[in-house]
């Protein structure tokens, strides 16, 4: 997929956004000790961090398959 290789600034912006929002969600969920909602917020934050890694690795998938 050439889209992620051609739009480097957009990719960097999405990665930074996912990373910052994910960390904020994990930290805010961590502060909610003993509440189930805190665990849910932390899990969503973790998914956002993993999505940032997925977007970061996307341009390198084509090189690995060849």
Short mmCIF file of N, CA and C in Angstrom, two decimals, residues 2 10 16 33 36 40 42 45 49-50:
data_model
loop_
_atom_site.label_atom_id
_atom_site.label_comp_id
_atom_site.label_asym_id
_atom_site.label_seq_id
_atom_site.Cartn_x
_atom_site.Cartn_y
_atom_site.Cartn_z
N UNK A 2 0.81 2.01 -1.05
CA UNK A 2 1.69 3.16 -1.21
C UNK A 2 1.22 4.39 -0.44
N UNK A 10 1.11 12.95 7.36
CA UNK A 10 -0.16 12.45 7.89
C UNK A 10 0.07 11.24 8.78
N UNK A 16 1.47 10.25 16.32
CA UNK A 16 1.60 11.11 17.50
C UNK A 16 0.27 11.25 18.23
N UNK A 33 -8.51 3.72 40.57
CA UNK A 33 -8.23 2.46 41.24
C UNK A 33 -9.51 1.84 41.80
N UNK A 36 -14.19 -0.52 37.58
CA UNK A 36 -14.14 -1.28 36.34
C UNK A 36 -14.01 -0.36 35.13
N UNK A 40 -11.48 -0.39 31.63
CA UNK A 40 -11.94 -0.21 30.25
C UNK A 40 -11.21 0.93 29.57
N UNK A 42 -8.25 2.03 30.30
CA UNK A 42 -6.87 1.59 30.08
C UNK A 42 -6.77 0.66 28.87
N UNK A 45 -6.94 2.71 25.76
CA UNK A 45 -5.64 3.37 25.59
C UNK A 45 -4.60 2.42 25.03
N UNK A 49 -2.40 2.65 21.52
CA UNK A 49 -0.95 2.51 21.42
C UNK A 49 -0.58 1.44 20.39
N UNK A 50 -1.31 0.35 20.38
CA UNK A 50 -1.05 -0.70 19.40
C UNK A 50 -1.39 -0.23 17.98
#
